[in-house]
PDB file of C-alpha atoms in Angstrom:
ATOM      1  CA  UNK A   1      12.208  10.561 -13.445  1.00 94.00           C
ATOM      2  CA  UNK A   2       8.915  11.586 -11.637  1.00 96.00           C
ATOM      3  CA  UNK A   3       6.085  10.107  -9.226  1.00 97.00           C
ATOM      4  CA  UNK A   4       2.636   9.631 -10.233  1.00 96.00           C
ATOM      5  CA  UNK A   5       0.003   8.161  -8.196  1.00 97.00           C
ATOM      6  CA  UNK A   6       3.071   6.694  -6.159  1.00 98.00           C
ATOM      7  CA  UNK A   7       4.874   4.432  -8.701  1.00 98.00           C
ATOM      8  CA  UNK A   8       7.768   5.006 -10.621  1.00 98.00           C
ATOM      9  CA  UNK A   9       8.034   6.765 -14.410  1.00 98.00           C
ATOM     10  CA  UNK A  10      10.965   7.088 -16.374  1.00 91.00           C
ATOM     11  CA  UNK A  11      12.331  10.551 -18.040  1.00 83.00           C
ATOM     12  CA  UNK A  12      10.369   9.571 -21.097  1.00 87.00           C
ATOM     13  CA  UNK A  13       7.162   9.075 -19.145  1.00 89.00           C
ATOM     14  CA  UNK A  14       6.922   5.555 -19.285  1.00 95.00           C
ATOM     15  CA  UNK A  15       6.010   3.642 -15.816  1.00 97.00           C
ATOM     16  CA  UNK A  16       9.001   1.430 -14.961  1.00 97.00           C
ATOM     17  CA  UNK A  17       8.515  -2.122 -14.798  1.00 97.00           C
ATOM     18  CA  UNK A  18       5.647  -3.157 -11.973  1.00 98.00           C
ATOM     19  CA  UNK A  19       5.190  -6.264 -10.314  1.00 98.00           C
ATOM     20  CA  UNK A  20       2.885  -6.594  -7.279  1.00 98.00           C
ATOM     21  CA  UNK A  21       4.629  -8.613  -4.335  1.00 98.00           C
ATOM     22  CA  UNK A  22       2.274 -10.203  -2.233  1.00 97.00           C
ATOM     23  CA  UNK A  23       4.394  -9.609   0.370  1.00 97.00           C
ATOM     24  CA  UNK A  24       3.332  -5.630   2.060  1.00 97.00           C
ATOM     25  CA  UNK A  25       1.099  -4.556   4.652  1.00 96.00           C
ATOM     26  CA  UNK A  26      -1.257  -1.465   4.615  1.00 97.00           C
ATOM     27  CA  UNK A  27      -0.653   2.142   3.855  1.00 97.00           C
ATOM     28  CA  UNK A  28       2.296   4.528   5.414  1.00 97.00           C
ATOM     29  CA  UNK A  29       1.188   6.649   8.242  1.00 94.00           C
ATOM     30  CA  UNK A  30       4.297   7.947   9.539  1.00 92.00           C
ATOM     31  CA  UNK A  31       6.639   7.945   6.403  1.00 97.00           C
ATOM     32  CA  UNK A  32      10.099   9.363   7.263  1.00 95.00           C
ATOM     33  CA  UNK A  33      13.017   7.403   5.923  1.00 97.00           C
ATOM     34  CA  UNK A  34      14.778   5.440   3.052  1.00 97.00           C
ATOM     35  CA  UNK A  35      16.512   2.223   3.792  1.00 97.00           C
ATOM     36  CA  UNK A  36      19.529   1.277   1.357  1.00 97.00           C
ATOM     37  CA  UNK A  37      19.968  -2.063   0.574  1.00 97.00           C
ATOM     38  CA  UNK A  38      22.224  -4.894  -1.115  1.00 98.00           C
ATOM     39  CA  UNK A  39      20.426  -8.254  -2.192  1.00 97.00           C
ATOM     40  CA  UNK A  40      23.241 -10.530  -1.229  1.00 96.00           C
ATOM     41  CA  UNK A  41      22.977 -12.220  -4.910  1.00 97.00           C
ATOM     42  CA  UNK A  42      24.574 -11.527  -8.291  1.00 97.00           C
ATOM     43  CA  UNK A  43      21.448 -11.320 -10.685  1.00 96.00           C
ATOM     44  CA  UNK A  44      18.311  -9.492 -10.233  1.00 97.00           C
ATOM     45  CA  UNK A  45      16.273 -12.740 -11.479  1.00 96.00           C
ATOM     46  CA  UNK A  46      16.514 -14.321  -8.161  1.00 93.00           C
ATOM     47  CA  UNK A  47      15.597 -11.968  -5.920  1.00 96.00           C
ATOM     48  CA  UNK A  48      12.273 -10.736  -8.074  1.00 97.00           C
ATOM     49  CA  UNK A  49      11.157 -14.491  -7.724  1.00 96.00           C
ATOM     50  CA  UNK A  50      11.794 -14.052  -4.022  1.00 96.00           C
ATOM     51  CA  UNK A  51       9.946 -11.097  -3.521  1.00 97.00           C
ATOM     52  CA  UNK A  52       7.121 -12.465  -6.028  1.00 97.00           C
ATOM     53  CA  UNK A  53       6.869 -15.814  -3.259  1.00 97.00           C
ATOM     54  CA  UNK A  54       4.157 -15.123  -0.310  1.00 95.00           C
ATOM     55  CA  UNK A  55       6.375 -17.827   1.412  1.00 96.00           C
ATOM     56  CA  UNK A  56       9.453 -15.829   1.451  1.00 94.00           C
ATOM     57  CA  UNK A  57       7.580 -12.974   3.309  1.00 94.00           C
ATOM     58  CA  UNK A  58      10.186 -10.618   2.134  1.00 96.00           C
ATOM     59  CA  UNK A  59       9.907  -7.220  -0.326  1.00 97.00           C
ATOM     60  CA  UNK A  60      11.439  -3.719  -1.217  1.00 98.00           C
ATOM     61  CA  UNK A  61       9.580  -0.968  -2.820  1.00 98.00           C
ATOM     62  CA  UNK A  62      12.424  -1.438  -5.577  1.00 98.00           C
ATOM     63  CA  UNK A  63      15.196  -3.231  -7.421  1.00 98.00           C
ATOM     64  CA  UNK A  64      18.063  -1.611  -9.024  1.00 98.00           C
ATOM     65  CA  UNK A  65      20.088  -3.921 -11.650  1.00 98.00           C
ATOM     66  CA  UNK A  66      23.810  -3.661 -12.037  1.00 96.00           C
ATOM     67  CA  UNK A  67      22.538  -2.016 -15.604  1.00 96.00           C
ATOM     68  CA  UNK A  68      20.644   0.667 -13.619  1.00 96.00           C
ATOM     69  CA  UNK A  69      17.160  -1.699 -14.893  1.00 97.00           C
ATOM     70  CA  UNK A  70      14.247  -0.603 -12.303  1.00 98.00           C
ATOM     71  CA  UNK A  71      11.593  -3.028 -11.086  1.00 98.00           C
ATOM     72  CA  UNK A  72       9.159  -1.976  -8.757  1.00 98.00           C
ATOM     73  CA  UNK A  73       7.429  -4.013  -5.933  1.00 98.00           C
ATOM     74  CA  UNK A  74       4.689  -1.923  -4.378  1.00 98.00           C
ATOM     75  CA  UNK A  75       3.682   1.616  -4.807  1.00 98.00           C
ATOM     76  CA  UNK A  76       5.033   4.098  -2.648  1.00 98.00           C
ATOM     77  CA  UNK A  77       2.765   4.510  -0.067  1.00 98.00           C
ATOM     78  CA  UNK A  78       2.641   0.872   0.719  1.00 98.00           C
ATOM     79  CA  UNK A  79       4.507  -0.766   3.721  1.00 98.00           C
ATOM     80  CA  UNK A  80       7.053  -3.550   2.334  1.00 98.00           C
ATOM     81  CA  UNK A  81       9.019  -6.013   4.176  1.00 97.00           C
ATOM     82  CA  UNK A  82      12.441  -4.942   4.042  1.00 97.00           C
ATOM     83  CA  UNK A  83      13.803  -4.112   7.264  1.00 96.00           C
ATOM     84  CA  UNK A  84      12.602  -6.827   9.585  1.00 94.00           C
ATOM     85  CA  UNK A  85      13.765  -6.354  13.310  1.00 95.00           C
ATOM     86  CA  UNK A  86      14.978  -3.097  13.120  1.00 96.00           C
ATOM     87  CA  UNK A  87      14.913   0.285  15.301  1.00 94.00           C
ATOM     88  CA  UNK A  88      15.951   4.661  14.561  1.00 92.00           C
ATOM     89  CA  UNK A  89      15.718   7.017  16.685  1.00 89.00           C
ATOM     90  CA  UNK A  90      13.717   5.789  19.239  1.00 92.00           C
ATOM     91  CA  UNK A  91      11.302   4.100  16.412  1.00 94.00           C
ATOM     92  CA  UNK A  92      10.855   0.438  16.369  1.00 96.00           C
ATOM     93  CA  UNK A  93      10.360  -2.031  13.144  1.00 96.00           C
ATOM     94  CA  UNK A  94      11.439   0.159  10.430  1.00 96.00           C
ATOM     95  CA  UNK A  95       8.915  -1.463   7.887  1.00 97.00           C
ATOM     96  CA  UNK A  96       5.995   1.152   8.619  1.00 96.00           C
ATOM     97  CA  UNK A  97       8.650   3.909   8.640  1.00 97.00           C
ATOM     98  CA  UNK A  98      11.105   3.356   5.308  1.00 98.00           C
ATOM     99  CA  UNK A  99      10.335   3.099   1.512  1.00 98.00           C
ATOM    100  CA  UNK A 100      13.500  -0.344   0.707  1.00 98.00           C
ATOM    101  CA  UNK A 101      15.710  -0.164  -2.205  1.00 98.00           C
ATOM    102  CA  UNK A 102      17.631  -3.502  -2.992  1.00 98.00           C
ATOM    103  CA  UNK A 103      20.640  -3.191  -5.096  1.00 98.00           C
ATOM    104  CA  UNK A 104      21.900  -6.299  -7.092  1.00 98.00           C
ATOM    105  CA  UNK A 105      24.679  -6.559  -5.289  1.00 98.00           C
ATOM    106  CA  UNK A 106      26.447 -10.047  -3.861  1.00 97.00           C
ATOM    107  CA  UNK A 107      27.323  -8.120  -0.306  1.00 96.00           C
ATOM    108  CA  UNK A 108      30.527  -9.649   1.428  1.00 97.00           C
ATOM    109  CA  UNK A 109      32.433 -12.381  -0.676  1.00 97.00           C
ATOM    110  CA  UNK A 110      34.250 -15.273   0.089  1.00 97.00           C
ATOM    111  CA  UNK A 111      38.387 -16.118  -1.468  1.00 95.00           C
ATOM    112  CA  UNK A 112      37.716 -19.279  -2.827  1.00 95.00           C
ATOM    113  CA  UNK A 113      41.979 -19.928  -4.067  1.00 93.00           C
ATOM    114  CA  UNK A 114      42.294 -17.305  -6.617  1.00 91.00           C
ATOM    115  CA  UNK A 115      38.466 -16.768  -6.938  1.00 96.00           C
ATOM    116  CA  UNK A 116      36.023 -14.394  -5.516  1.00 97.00           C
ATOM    117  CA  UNK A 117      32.437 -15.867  -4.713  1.00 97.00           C
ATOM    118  CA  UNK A 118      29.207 -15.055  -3.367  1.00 97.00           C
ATOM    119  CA  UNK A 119      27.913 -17.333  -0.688  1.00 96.00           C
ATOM    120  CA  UNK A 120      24.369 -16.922  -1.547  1.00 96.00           C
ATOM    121  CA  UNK A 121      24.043 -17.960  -5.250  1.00 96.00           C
ATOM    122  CA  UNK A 122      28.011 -19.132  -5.557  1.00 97.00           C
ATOM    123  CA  UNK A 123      28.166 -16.933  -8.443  1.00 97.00           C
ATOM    124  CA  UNK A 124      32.057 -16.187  -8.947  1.00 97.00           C
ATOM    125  CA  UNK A 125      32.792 -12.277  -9.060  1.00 97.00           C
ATOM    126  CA  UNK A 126      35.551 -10.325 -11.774  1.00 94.00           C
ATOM    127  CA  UNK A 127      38.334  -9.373  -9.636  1.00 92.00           C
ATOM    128  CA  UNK A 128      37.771  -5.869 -10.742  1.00 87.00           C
ATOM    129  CA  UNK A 129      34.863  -5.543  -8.938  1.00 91.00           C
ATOM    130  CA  UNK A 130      36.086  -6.439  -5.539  1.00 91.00           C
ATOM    131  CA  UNK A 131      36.640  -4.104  -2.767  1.00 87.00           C
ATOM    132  CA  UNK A 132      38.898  -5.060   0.410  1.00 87.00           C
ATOM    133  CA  UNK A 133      37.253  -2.768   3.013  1.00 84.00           C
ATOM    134  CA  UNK A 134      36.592  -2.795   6.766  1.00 84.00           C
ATOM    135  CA  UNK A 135      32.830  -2.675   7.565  1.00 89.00           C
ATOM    136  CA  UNK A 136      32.255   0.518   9.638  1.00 84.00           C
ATOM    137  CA  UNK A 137      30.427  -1.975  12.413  1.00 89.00           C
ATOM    138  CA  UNK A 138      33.311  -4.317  12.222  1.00 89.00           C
ATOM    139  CA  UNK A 139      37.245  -4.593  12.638  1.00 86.00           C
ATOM    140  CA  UNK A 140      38.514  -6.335  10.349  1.00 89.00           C
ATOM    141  CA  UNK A 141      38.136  -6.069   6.699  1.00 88.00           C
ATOM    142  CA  UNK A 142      36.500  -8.149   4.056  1.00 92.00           C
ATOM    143  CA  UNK A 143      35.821  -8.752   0.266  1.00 94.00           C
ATOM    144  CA  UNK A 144      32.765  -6.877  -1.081  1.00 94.00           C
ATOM    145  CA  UNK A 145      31.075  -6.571  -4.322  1.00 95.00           C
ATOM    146  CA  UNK A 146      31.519  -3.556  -6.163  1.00 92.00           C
ATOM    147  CA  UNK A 147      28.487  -1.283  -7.500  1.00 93.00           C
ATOM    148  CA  UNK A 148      28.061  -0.192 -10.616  1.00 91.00           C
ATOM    149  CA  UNK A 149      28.873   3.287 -12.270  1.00 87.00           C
ATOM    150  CA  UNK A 150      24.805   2.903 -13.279  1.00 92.00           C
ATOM    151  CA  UNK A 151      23.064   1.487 -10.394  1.00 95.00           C
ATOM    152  CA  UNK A 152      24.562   4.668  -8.182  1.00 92.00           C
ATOM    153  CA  UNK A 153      23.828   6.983 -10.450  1.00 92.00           C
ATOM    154  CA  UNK A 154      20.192   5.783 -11.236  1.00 96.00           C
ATOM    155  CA  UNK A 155      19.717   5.057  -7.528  1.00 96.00           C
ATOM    156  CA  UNK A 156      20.779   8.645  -6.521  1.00 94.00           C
ATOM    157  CA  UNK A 157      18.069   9.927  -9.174  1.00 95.00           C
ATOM    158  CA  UNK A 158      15.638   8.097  -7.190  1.00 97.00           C
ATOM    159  CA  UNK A 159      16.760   8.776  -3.814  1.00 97.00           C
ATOM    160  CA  UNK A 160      16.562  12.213  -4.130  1.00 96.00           C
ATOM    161  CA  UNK A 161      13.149  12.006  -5.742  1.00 97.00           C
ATOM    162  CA  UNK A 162      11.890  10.279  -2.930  1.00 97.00           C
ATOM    163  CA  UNK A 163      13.424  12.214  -0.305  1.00 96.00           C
ATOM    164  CA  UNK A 164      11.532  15.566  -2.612  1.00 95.00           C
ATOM    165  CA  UNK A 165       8.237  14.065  -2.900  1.00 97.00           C
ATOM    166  CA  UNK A 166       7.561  12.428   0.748  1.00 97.00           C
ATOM    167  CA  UNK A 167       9.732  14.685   2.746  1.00 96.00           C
ATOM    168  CA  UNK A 168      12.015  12.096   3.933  1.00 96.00           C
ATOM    169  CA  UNK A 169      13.791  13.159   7.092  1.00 92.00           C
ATOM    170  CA  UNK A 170      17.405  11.105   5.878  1.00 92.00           C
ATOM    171  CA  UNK A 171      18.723   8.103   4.069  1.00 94.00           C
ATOM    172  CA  UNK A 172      20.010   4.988   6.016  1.00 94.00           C
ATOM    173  CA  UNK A 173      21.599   1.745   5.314  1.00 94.00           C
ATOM    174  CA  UNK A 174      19.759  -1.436   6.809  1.00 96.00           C
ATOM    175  CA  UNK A 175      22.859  -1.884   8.583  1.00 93.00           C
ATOM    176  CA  UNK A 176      22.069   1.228  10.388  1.00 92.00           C
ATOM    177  CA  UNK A 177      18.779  -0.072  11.642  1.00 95.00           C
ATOM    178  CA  UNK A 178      19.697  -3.497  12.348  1.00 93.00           C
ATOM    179  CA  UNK A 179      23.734  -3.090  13.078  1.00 91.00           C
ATOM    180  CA  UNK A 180      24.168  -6.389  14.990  1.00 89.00           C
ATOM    181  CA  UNK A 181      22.208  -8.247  12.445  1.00 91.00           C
ATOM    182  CA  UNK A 182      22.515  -6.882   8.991  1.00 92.00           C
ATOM    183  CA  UNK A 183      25.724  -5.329   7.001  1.00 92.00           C
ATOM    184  CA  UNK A 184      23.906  -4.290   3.610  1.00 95.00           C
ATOM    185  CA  UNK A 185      25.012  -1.662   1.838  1.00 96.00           C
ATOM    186  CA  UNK A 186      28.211  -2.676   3.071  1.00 92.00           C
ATOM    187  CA  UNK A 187      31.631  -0.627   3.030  1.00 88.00           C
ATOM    188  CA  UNK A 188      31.575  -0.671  -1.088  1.00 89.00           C
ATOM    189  CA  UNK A 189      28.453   1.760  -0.910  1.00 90.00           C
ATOM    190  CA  UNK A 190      29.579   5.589  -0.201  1.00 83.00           C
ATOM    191  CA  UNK A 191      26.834   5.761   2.050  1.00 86.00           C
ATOM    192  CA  UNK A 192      27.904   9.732   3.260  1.00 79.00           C
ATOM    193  CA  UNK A 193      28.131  11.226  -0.166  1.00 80.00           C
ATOM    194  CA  UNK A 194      25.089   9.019  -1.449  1.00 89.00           C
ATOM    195  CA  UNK A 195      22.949  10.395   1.747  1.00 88.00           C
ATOM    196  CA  UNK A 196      24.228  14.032   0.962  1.00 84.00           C
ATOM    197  CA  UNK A 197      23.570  14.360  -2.602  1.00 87.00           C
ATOM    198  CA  UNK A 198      20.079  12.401  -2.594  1.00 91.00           C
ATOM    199  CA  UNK A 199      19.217  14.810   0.589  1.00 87.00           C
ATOM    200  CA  UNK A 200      19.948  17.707  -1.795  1.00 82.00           C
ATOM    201  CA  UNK A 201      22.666  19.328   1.159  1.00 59.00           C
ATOM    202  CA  UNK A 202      26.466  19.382   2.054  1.00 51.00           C
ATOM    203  CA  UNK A 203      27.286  16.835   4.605  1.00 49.00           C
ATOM    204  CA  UNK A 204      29.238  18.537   7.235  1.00 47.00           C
ATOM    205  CA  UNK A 205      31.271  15.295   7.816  1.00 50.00           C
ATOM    206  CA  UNK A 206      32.768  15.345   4.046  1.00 57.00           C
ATOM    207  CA  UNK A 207      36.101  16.276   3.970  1.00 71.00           C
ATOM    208  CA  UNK A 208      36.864  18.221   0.873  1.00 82.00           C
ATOM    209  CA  UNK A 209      40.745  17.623  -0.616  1.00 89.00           C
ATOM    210  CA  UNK A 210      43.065  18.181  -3.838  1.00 92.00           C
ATOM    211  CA  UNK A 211      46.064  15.989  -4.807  1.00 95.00           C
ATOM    212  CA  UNK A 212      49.203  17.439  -4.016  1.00 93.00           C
ATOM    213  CA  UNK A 213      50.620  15.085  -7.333  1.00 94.00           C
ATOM    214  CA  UNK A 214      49.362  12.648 -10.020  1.00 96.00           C
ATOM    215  CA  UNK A 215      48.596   9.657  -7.226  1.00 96.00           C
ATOM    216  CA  UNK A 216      47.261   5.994  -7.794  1.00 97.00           C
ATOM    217  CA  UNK A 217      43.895   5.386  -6.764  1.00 96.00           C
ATOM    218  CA  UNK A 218      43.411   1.989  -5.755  1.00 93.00           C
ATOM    219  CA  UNK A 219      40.740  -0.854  -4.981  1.00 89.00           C
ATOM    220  CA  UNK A 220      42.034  -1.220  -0.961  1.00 89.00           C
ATOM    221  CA  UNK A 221      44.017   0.499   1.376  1.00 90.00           C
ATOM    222  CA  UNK A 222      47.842  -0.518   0.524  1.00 90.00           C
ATOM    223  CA  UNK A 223      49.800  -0.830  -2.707  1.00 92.00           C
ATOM    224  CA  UNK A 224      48.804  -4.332  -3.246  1.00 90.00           C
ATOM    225  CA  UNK A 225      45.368  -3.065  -4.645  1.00 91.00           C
ATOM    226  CA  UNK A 226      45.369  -3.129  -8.045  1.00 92.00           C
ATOM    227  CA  UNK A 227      44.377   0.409  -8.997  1.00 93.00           C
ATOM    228  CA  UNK A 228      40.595   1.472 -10.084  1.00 90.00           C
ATOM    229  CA  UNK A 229      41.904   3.841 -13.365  1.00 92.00           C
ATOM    230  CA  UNK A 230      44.578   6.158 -14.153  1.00 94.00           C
ATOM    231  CA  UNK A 231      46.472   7.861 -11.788  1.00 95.00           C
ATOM    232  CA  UNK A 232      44.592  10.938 -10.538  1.00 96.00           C
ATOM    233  CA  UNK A 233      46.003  14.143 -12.200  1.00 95.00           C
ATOM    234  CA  UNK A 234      47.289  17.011  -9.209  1.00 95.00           C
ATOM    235  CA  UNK A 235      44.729  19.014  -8.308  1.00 94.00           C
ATOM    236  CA  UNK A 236      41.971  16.675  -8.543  1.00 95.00           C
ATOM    237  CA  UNK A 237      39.219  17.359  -6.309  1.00 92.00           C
ATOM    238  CA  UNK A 238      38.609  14.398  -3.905  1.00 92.00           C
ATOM    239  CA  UNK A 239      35.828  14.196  -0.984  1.00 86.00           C
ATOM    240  CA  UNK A 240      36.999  12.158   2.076  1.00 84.00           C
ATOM    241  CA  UNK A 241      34.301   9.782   3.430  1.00 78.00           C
ATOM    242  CA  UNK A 242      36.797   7.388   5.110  1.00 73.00           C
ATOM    243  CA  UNK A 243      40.177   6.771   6.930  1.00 76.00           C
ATOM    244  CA  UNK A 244      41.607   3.605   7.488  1.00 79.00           C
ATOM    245  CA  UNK A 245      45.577   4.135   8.861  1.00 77.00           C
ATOM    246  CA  UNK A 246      47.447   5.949   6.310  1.00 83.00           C
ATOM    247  CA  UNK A 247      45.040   5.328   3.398  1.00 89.00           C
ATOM    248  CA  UNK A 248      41.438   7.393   2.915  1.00 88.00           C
ATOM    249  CA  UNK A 249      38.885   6.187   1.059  1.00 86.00           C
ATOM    250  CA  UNK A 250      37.989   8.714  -1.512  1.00 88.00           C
ATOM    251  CA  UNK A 251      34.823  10.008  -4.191  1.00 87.00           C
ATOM    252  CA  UNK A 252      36.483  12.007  -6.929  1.00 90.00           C
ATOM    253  CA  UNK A 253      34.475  15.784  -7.489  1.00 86.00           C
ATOM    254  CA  UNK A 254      33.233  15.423 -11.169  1.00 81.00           C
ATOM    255  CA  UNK A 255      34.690  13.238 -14.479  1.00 83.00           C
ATOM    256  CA  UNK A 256      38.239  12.296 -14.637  1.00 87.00           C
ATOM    257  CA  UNK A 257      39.777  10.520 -17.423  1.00 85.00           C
ATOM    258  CA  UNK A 258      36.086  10.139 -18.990  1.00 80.00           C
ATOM    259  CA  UNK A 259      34.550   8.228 -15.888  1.00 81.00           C
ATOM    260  CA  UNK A 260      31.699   9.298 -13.209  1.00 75.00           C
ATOM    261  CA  UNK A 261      31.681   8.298  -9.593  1.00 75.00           C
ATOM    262  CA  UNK A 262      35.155   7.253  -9.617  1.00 86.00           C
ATOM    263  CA  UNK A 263      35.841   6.117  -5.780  1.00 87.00           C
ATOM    264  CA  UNK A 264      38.694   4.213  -4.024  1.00 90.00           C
ATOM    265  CA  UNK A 265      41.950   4.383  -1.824  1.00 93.00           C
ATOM    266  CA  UNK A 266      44.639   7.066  -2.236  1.00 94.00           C
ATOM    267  CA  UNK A 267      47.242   7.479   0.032  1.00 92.00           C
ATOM    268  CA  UNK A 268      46.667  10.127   2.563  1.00 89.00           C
ATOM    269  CA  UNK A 269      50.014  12.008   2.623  1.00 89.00           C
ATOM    270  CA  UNK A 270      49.026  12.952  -1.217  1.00 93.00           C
ATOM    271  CA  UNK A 271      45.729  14.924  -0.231  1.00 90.00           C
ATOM    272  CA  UNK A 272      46.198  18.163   0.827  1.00 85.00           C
ATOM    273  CA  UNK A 273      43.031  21.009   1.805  1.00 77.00           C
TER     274      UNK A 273
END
């Protein structure tokens, strides 16, 4: 993908899909940051008609489908509304600071008997695309949407794009800037290897392992999580970006058994440096 004139072409030179929110303020003068986001709904429809309605007084600079479809909001060097109250590093209202990137995502779910829904648009969720995981601002863990194999990997394209072209000083999650208020991207977003590879460097907090045997890599921390794929082969490379007791929360280094991006819970006793 590239930048030209601050929107958005694909790799075959074609401008992604534009539509021009009402809702932004005046041009960036002190541009440093990209703010992560989840939309809290299931389809992308909804949340284009929200950002398209002056009333909602709400916007990103992007959307990313679960398909890893692109729709942009406001060029570039435009100030959206996507941050609200928010503060970094001594910097207050994150909205004149931060290019926003919403993810279709339904954020934290609710068990509804045997069902998995999302509060906002009561849309019920597969199973297999629930994660049980603790919030890192919280203590006790929830049901989250999943993201897709796609929207990662298309939103990593853009990240580091962005970070390239405006010199962005680091990637954040909204619930960075607004921890008491916000939880989007939530704990199914590998927010420490997504930062790393779209800020083109090694993260000195990864923690880089091999299995010590084929091990089951699972959708939670415990065995009653169904798994995410095939056990993982010994001697598959694994980066750490969580612990939660005697399960870590794993990204797997490369393809295995034909997927991309495969993340989830291994038990730790299996990993070995």
């Amino acid at each position: 993908m590239k930048i030209n004139n601050h929107f958005l072409f694909s790799n075959n030179n074609q401008q992604v899909p534009f539509k021009n929110t009402p809702n932004k303020g005046k041009k960036f003068v002190g541009l440093q940051y990209l703010v992560m986001h989840y939309t809290a709904v299931t389809k992308a429809a909804g949340s284009i008609s929200w950002f398209m309605d002056k009333n909602a007084e709400a916007s990103a600079h992007l959307l990313i489908d679960r398909d890893g479809s692109i729709t942009q909001f406001a060029p570039f060097d435009t100030i959206t509304w996507h941050a609200g109250k928010s503060q970094l590093n001594g910097l207050i209202g994150l909205n004149q600071y931060s290019i926003g990137i919403e993810l279709v995502n339904g954020g934290r779910l609710k068990k509804v008997d045997n069902q998995f829904v999302c509060p906002v648009d009561q849309k019920i969720v597969n199973s297999n695309d629930v994660v049980f995981a603790k919030h890192k601002n919280e203590t006790e863990p929830s049901f989250w949407h999943n993201y897709t194999i796609q929207q990662i990997e298309v939103a990593t394209e853009i990240a580091a794009l962005l970070v390239k072209t405006y010199g962005l000083k680091d990637v954040v999650g909204h619930d960075d800037i607004a921890p008491f208020r916000k939880s989007d991207p939530g704990p199914a977003f590998a927010m420490t290897s997504f930062r790393a590879k779209a800020m083109g460097r090694k993260d000195e907090t990864i923690d880089n392992y091999s299995t010590t045997t084929a091990v089951n890599i699972r959708k939670g921390p415990g065995t009653d999580f169904l798994t995410v794929t095939d056990a993982l082969p010994t001697n598959t490379k694994v980066v750490v970006l969580k612990r939660e007791g005697n399960w870590s929360f794993v990204e797997v280094v490369g393809k295995v058994h034909g997927l991309n991006d495969v993340e989830g819970w291994v038990s730790s006793k299996f990993l070995s440096k």
